[in-house]
Coordinates of C-alpha atoms and ligand atoms in Angstrom, one line a residue:
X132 CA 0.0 0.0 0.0
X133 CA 1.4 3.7 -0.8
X134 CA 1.8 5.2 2.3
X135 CA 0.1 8.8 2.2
X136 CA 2.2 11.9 1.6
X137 CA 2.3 14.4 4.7
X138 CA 0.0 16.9 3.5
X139 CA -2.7 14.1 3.5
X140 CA -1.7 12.5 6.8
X141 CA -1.9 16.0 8.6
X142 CA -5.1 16.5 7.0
X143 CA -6.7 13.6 8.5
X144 CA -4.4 13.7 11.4
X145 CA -6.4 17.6 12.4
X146 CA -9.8 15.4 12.2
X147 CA -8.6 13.0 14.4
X148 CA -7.8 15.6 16.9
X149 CA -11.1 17.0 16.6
X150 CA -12.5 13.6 17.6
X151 CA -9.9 13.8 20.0
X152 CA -10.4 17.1 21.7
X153 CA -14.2 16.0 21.2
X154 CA -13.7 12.7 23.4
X155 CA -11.3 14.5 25.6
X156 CA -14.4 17.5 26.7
X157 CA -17.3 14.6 27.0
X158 CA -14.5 12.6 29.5
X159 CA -13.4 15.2 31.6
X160 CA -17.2 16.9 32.1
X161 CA -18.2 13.5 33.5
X162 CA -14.8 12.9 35.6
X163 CA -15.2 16.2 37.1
X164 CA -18.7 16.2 37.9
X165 CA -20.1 18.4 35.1
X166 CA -22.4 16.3 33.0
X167 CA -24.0 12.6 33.2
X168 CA -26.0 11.1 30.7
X169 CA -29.5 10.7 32.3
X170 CA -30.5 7.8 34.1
X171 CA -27.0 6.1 33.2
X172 CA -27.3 3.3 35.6
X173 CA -30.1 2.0 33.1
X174 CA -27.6 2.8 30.1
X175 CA -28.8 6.4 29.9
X176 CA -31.1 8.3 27.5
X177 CA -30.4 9.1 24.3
X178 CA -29.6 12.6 23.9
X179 CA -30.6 13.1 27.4
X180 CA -28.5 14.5 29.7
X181 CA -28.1 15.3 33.7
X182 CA -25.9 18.6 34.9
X183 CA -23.4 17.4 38.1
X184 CA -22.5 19.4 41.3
X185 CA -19.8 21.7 39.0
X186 CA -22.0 21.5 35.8
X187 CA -25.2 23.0 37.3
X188 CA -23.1 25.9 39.1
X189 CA -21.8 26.3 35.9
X190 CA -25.4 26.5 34.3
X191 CA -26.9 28.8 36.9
X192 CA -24.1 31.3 36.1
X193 CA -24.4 31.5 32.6
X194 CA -27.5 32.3 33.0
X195 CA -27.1 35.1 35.9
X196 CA -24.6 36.6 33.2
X197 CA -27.2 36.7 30.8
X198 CA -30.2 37.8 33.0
X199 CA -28.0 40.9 34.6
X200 CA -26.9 41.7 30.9
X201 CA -30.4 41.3 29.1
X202 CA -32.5 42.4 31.5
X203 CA -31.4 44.1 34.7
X204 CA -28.9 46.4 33.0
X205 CA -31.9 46.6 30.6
X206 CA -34.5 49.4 31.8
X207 CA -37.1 48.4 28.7
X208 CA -36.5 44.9 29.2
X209 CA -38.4 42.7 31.7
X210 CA -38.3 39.0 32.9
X211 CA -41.1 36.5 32.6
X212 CA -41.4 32.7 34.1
X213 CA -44.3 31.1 31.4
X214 CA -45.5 27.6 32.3
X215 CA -43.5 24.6 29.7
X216 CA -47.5 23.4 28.8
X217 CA -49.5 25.3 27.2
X218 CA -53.3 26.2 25.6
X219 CA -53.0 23.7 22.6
X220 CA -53.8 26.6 20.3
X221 CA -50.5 28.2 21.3
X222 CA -49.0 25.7 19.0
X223 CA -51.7 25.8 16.0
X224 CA -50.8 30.0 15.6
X225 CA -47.2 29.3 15.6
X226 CA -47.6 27.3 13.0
X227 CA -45.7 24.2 15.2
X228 CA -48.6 22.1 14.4
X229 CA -48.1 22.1 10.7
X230 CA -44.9 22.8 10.5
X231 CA -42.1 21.9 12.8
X232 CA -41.1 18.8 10.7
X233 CA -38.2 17.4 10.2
X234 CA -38.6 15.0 6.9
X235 CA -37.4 11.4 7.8
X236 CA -36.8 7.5 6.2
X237 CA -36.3 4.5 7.3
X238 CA -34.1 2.0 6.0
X239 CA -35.9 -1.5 5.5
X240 CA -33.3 -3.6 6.5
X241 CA -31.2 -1.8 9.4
X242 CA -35.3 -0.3 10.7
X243 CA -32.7 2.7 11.9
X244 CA -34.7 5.9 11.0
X245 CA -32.4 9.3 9.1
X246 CA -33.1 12.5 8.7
X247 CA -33.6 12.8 4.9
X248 CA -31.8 16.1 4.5
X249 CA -29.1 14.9 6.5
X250 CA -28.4 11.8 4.7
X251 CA -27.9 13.9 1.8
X252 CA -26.2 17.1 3.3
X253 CA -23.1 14.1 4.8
X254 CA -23.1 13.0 1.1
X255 CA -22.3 16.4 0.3
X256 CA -19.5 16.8 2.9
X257 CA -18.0 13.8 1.5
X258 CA -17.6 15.5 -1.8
X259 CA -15.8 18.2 0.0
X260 CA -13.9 16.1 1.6
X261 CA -12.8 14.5 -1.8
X262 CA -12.2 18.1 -3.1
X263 CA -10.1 18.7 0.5
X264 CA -7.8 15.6 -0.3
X265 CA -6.9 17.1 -3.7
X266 CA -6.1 20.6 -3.0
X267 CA -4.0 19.1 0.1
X268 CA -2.0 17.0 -2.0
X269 CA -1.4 20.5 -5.0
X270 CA -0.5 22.0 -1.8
X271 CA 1.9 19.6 -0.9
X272 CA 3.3 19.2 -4.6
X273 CA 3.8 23.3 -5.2
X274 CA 4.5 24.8 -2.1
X275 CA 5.3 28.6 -1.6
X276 CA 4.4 28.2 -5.3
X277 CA 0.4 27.2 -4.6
X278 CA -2.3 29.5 -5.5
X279 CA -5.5 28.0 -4.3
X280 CA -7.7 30.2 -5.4
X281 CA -7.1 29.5 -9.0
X282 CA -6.6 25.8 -8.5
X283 CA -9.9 25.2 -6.8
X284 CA -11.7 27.4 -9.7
X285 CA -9.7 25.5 -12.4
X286 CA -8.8 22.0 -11.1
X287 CA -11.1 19.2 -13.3
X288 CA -11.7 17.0 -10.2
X289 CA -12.3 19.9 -7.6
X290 CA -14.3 21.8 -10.0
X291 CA -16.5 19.1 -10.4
X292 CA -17.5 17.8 -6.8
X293 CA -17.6 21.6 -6.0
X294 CA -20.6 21.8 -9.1
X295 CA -21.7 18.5 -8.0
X296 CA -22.3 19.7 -4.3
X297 CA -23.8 22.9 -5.5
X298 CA -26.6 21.2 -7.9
X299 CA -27.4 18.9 -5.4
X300 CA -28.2 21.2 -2.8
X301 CA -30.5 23.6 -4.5
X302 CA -32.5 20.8 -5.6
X303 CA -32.6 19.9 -1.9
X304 CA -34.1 22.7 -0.9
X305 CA -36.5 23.2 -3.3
X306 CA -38.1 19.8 -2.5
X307 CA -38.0 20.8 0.9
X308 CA -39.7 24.1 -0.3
X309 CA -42.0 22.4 -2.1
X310 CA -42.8 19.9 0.5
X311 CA -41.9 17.4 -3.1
X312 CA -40.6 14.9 -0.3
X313 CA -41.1 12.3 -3.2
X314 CA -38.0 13.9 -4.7
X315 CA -35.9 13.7 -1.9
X316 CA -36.4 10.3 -1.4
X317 CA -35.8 10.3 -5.4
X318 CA -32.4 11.8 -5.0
X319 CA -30.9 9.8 -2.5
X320 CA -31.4 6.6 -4.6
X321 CA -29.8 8.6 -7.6
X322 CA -26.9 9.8 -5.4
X323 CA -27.0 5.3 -4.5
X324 CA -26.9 6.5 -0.8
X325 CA -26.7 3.5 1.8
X326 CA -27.6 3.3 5.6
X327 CA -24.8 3.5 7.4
X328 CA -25.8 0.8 9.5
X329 CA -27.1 -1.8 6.9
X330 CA -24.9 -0.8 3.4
X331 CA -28.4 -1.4 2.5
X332 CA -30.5 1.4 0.0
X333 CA -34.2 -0.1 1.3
X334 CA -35.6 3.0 1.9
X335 CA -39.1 3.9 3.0
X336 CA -40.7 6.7 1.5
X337 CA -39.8 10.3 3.1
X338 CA -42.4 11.5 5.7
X339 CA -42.4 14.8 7.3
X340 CA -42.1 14.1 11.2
X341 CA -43.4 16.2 13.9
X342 CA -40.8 17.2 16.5
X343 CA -43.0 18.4 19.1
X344 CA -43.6 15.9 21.6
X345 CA -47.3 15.3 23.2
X346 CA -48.7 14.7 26.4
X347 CA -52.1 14.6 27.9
X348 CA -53.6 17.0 30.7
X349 CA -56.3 15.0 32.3
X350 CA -57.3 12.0 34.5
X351 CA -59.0 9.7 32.2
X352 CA -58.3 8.5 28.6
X353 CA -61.5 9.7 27.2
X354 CA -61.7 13.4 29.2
X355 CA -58.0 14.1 28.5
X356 CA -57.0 16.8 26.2
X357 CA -53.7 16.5 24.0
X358 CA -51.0 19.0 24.7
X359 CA -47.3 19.7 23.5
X360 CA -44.5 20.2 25.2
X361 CA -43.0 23.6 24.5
X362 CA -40.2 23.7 21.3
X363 CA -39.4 27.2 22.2
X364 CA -39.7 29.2 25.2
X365 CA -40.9 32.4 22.8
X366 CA -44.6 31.8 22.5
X367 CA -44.6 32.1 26.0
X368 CA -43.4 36.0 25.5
X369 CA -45.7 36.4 22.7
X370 CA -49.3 35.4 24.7
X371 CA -48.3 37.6 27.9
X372 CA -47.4 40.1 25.4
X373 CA -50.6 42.3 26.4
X374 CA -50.3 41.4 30.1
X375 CA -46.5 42.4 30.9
X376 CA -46.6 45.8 28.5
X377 CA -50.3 46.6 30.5
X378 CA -49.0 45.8 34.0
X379 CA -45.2 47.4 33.8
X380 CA -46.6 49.9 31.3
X381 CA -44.1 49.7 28.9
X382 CA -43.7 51.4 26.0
X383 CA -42.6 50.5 22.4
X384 CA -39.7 49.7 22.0
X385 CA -39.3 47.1 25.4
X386 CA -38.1 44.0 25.8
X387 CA -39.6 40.7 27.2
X388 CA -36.8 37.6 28.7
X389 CA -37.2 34.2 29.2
X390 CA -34.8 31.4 30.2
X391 CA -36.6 27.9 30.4
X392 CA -36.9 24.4 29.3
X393 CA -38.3 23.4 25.9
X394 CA -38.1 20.1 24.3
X395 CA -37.7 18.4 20.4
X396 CA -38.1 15.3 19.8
X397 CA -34.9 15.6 17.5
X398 CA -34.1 12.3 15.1
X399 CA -30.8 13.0 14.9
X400 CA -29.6 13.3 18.0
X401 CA -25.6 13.5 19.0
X402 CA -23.1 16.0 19.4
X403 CA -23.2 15.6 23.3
X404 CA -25.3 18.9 24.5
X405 CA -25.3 20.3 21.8
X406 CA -28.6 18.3 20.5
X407 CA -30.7 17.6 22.8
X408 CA -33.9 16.1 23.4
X409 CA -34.5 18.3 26.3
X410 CA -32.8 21.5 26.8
X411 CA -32.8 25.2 28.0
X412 CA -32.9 28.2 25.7
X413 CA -32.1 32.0 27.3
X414 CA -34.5 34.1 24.7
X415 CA -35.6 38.1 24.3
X416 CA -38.6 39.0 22.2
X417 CA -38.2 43.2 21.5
X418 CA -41.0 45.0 20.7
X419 CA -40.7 47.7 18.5
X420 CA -42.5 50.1 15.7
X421 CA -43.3 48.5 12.2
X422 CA -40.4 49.8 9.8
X423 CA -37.9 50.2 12.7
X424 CA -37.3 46.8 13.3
X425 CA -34.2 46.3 10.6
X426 CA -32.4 49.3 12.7
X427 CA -33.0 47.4 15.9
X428 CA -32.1 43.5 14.0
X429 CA -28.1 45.1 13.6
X430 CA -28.3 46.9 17.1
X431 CA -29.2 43.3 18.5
X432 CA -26.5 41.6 16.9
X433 CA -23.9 44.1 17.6
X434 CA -25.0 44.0 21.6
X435 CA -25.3 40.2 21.3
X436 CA -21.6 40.2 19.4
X437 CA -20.2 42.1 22.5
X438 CA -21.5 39.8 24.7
X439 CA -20.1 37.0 23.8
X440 CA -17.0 38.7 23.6
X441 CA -16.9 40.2 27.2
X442 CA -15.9 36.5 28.5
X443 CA -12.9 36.2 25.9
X444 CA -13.4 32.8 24.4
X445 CA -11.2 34.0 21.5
X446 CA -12.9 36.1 18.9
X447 CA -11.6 33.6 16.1
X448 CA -14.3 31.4 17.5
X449 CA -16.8 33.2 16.0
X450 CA -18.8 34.1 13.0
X451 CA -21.9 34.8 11.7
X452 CA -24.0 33.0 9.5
X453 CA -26.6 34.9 8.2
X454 CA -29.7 33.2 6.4
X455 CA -30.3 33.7 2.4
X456 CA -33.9 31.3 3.1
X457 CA -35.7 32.5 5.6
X458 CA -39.0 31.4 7.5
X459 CA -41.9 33.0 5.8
X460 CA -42.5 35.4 8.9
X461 CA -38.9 36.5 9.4
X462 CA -37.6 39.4 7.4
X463 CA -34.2 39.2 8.5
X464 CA -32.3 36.3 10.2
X465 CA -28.4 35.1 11.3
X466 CA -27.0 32.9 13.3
X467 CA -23.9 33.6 16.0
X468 CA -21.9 30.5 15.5
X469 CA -19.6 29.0 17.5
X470 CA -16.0 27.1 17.2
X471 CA -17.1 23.7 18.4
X472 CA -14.5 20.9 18.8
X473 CA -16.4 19.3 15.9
X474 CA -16.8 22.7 13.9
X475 CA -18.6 25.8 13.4
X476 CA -22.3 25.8 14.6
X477 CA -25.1 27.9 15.6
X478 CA -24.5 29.1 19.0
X479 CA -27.3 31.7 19.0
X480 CA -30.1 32.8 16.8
X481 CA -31.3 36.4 16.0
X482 CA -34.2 37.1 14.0
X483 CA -36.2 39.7 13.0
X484 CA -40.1 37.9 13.1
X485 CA -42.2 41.1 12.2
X486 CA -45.3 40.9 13.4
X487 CA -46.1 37.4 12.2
X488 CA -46.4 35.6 15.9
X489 CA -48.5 38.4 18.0
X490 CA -50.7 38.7 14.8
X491 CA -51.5 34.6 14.6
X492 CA -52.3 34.7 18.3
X493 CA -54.5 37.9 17.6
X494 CA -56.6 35.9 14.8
X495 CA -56.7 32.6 17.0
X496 CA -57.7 34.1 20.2
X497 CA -59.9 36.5 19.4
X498 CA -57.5 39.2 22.1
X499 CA -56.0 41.9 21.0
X500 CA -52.6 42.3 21.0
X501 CA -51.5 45.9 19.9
X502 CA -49.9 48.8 21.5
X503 CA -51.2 51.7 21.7
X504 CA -48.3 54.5 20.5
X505 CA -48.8 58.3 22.4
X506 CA -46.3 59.6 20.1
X507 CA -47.8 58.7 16.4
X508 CA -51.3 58.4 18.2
X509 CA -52.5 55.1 16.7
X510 CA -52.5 51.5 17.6
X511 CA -50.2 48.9 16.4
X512 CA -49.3 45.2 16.9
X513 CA -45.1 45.6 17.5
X514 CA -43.0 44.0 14.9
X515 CA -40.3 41.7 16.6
X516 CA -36.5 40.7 17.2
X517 CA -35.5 37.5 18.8
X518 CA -32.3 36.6 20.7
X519 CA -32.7 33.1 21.2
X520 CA -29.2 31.4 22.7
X521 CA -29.6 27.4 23.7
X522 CA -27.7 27.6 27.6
X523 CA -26.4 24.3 26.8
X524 CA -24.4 25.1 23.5
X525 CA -23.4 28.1 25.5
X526 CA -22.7 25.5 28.1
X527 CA -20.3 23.3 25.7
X528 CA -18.7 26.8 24.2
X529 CA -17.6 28.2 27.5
X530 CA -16.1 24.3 28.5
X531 CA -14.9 22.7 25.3
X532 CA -12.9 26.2 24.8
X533 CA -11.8 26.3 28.3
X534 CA -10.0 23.1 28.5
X535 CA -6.5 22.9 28.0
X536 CA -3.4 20.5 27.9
X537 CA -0.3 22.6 28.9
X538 CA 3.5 21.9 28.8
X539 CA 5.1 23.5 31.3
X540 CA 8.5 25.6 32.0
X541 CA 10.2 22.4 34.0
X542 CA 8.8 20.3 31.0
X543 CA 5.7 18.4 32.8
X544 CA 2.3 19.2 31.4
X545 CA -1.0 20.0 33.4
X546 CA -4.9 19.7 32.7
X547 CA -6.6 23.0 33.0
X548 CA -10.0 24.2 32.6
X549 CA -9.8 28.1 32.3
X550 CA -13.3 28.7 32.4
X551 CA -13.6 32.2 32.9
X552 CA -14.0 33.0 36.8
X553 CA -17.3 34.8 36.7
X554 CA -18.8 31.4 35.4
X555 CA -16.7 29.3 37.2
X556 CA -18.3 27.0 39.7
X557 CA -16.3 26.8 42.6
X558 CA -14.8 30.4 43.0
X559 CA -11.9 29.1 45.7
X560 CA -10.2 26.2 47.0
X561 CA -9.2 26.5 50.6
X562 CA -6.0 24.4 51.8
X563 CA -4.4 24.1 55.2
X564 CA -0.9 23.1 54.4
X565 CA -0.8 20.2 56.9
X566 CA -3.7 18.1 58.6
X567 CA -2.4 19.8 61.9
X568 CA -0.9 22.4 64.2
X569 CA -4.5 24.2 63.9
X570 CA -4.4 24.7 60.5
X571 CA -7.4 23.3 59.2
X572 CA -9.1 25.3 62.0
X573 CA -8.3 28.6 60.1
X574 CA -9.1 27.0 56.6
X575 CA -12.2 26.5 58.0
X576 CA -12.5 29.2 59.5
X577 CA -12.1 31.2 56.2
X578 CA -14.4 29.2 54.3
X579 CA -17.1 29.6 56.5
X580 CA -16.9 33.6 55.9
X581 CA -16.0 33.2 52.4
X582 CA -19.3 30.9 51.6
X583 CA -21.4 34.3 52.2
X584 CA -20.4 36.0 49.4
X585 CA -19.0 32.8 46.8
X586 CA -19.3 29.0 46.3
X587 CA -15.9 27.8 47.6
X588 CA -14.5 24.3 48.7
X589 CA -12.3 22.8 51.4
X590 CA -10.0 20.3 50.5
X591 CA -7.2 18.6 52.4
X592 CA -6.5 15.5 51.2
X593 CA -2.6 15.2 49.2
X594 CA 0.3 17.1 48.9
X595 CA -0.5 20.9 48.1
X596 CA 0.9 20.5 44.6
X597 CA -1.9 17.7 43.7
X598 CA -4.4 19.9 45.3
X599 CA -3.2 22.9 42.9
X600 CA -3.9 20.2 39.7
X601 CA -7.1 19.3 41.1
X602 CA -8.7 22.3 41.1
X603 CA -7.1 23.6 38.2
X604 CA -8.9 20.6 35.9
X605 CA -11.9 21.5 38.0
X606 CA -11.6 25.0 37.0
X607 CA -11.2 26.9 40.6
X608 CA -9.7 30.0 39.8
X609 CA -8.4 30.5 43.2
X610 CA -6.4 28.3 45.7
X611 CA -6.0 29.5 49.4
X612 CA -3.5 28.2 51.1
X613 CA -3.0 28.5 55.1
X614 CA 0.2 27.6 56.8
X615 CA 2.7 27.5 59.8
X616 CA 3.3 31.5 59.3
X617 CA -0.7 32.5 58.7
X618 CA -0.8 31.9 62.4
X619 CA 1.7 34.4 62.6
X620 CA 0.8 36.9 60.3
X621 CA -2.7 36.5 59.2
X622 CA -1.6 36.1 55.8
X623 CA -2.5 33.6 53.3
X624 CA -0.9 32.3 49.6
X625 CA -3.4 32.6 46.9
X626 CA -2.6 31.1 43.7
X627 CA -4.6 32.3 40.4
X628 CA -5.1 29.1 38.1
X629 CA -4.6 30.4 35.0
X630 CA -1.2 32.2 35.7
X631 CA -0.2 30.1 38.5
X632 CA 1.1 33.3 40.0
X633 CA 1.2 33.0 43.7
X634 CA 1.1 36.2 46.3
X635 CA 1.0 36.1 50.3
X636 CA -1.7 38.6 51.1
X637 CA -3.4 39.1 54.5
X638 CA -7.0 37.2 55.1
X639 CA -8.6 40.2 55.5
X640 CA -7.6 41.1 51.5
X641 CA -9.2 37.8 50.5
X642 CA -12.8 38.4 49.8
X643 CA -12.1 41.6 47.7
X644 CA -9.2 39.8 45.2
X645 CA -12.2 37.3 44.4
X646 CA -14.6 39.7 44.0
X647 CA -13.0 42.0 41.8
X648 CA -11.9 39.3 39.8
X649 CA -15.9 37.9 39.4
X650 CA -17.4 41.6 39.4
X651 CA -19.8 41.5 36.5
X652 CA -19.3 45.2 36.4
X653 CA -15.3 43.8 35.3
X654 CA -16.7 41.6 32.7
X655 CA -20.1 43.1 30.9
X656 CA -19.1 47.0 31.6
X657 CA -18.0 47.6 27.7
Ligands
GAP287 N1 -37.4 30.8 19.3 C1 -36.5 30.6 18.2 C2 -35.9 29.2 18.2 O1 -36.3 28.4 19.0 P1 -34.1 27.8 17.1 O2 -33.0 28.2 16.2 O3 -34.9 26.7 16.8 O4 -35.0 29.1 17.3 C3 -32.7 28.7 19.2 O5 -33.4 27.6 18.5 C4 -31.5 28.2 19.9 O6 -31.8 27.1 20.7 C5 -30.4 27.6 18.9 O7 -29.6 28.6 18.5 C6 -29.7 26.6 19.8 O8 -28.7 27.3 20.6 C7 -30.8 26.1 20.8 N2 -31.3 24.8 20.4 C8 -32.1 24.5 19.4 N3 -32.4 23.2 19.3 C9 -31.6 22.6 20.3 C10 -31.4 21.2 20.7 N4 -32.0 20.2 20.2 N5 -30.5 21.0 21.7 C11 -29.8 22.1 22.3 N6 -30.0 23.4 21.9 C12 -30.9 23.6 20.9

């Protein structure tokens, strides 16, 4: 066999480190008490998953850093807590009930069930791949000399998967479009597609596949109405529109936040967190005047942009993606995505909805829902602009970029998760040097004033230097160590994780090093 040339090998060899780096996040999030799969002692649930001691501190300060930054630095913008189950209707205005599908197949011989558009989108990437390969090898063969722009646009082979990919995507979505699901199915035979499973091509016919999942509200069969479980926490906003702008008498243009549980009953599910059966989405209906709302779509991505920036997860790590198709009620529509260890993804979603929602809910219920404006003296229903973020992609964001393998000046290497310290779990590690000589009776005695103001651990167990590792894979930012001199001088060491630096400084100084460091004036004061 011809062994492959370099080019190639450290082309694959970067995938594998994805998968790597991939592996490496799901390990360490379960060895360091961040996430479970649900109910694992019964083999778990598919794309199901359970937030640890760390992972749920974790969780609960992402949000506070998006509840102080959306709404209580936010005058106009206001909170709201709707119930997950909902009037049925809810769901008919939407449009959820018609059209929240996902189109799926089956494959006869494996009875594993596909997405249909995915089956056909991974074809796709395997044509890039192809088209990859060669321009890695040109690369190789020319060197300084390579000019990939004019090789991709000239090059027989990459030319033609790049045409092929092209062609066979438009035609995708203009089934989909059409709802000509007879097509799709049509063009995965021609494209000879196989389950991945099976090699076999027995496929079913494509069926469109509600991803709502239903429950019943009632004590008996017959009484017992059907519900949904809420897909998106918005519609929630949307039908206490009237009620939150008549009782805080708000004026347009205001804001409405939400941060709650919704659920899809997603058929392809993986990707860890990232897609979810059940998960948590932080979202921000804004109200404003008809014909204003395109001014307000790029102020909302521009105050969106400079929050994710504020926590420093490396600005390379975004992009945006914005839409070309868009839903029939949005006017306007891009996605924040993020760096993933498997790629760039949608992180966060911001679209401009008009007045589409409010004005379904309007015809269905029968209620008005308009605002009446003093300054241009007539009533209107308020055109829209979402900010919808899933917490657990912000979740995996903040973590999969935060962990780190690093070599060291003396040549060893450490584990460290440098997740940044307003969002880190556990904001300090307290250590008496020795299980003695009253030093564990001023650790404690520390911690018991430092858990008024933070969420910090004692820990006494091994050597100092094993401590420091532990809670730098944990992601502590701070250690606190006491020893034979504190008793002395009422000074502690304190050790930042990220630098390693270490400082004697007396006790009393303690509380305000941790809190300047977490301030969320520090952090979202741009
Ligand atoms: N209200 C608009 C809405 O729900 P979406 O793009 O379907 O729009 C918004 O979802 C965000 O919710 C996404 O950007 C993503 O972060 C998160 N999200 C969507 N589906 C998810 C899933 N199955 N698992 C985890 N997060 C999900």
């Amino acid at each position: 066999m011809k062994s492959p040339n370099k080019a190639l090998f450290l082309y694959f060899c970067g995938m594998a480190q994805e998968q790597d780096k991939f592996k490496q996040v799901i390990s360490h999030a379960k060895e360091y008490g961040y996430i479970f799969s649900s109910s694992e002692i019964y083999d778990g649930l598919s794309a199901v998953y359970d937030y640890g001691q760390n992972g749920v501190e974790l969780k609960n300060n992402i949000k506070a850093y998006w509840w102080k930054s959306m709404v209580q630095l936010h005058e106009e913008i206001v909170g709201l807590d709707a119930a997950i189950l909902m009037h049925p209707n809810t769901w008919k205005a939407s449009g959820h009930v018609d059209a929240f599908n996902d189109p799926m197949i089956d494959n006869r011989d494996s009875k594993k069930r596909y997405r249909a558009d995915v089956l056909v989108e991974d074809y796709v990437e395997k044509l890039e791949q192809k088209a990859q390969k060669e321009i890695a090898k040109a690369k190789k063969r020319f060197g300084d000399q390579f000019d990939e722009q004019e090789f991709v646009t000239t090059h027989p082979r990459v030319v033609k998967y790049r045409r092929q990919s092209k062609e066979i995507l438009s035609r995708l979505a203009k089934s989909l479009t059409d709802e000509d699901l007879a097509d799709v199915k049509a063009l995965i035979e021609e494209l000879e597609i196989a389950c991945p499973v099976s090699g076999s091509r027995d496929w079913t016919n494509v069926k469109q596949f509600n991803l709502m999942f239903g429950t019943k509200l009632g004590a008996s069969a017959e009484s017992a109405s059907d519900l949904y479980l809420r897909p998106e926490t918005a519609q929630g906003i949307f039908v206490n529109f009237s009620n939150v702008q008549k009782t805080g008498r708000m004026k347009v243009p205001f804001g409405i936040a939400q941060i709650g549980k919704a659920f899809r009953n997603e058929i392809v599910a993986r990707q860890f967190i990232f897609r979810q059966r059940e998960f948590e989405q932080m979202e921000m209906q804004y109200f404003v005047r008809p014909g204003e709302e395109l001014k307000w779509f790029e102020h909302w991505k521009e105050v969106r942009t400079k929050w994710h920036k504020s926590l420093g997860l490396g600005e390379e790590n975004y992009r945006f993606h914005d839409h070309e198709k868009m839903a029939h009620y949005a006017n306007a529509a891009t996605d924040i995505e993020f760096n993933f260890p498997f790629g760039f993804k949608e992180l966060e979603g911001i679209h401009s909805r008009t007045d589409f929602d409010l004005k379904a809910h309007e015809n269905l219920s029968g209620k008005k829902l308009q605002f009446y404006d003093p300054e241009l003296g007539e009533n209107y229903v308020p055109y829209v602009i979402e900010t919808s973020i899933g917490l657990d992609r912000m979740f995996l964001a903040v973590f999969s970029s935060a962990l780190q393998e690093e070599t060291l000046e003396d040549g060893s290497s450490r584990t460290v998760l440098k997740i940044p310290s307003v969002l880190a779990p556990v904001k300090a590690a307290i250590f008496p040097l020795l299980k003695k000589d009253g030093l564990p009776e001023i650790a404690q005695s520390i911690l018991k004033d430092l858990q008024w103001d933070f969420n910090v651990i004692y820990d006494e167990k091994d050597a100092v230097g094993r401590r420091y590792r532990r809670q730098d894979a944990a992601g502590t930012p701070f250690c606190i160590t006491v020893d034979h001199d504190t008793k002395e001088d009422q000074c502690v060491t304190i050790r930042h994780r990220d630098t390693m630096e270490q400082k004697r400084v007396p006790i009393t100084e303690v509380k305000a090093i941790i809190q300047k460091d977490i301030d969320f004036r520090t952090w979202l004061d741009f």
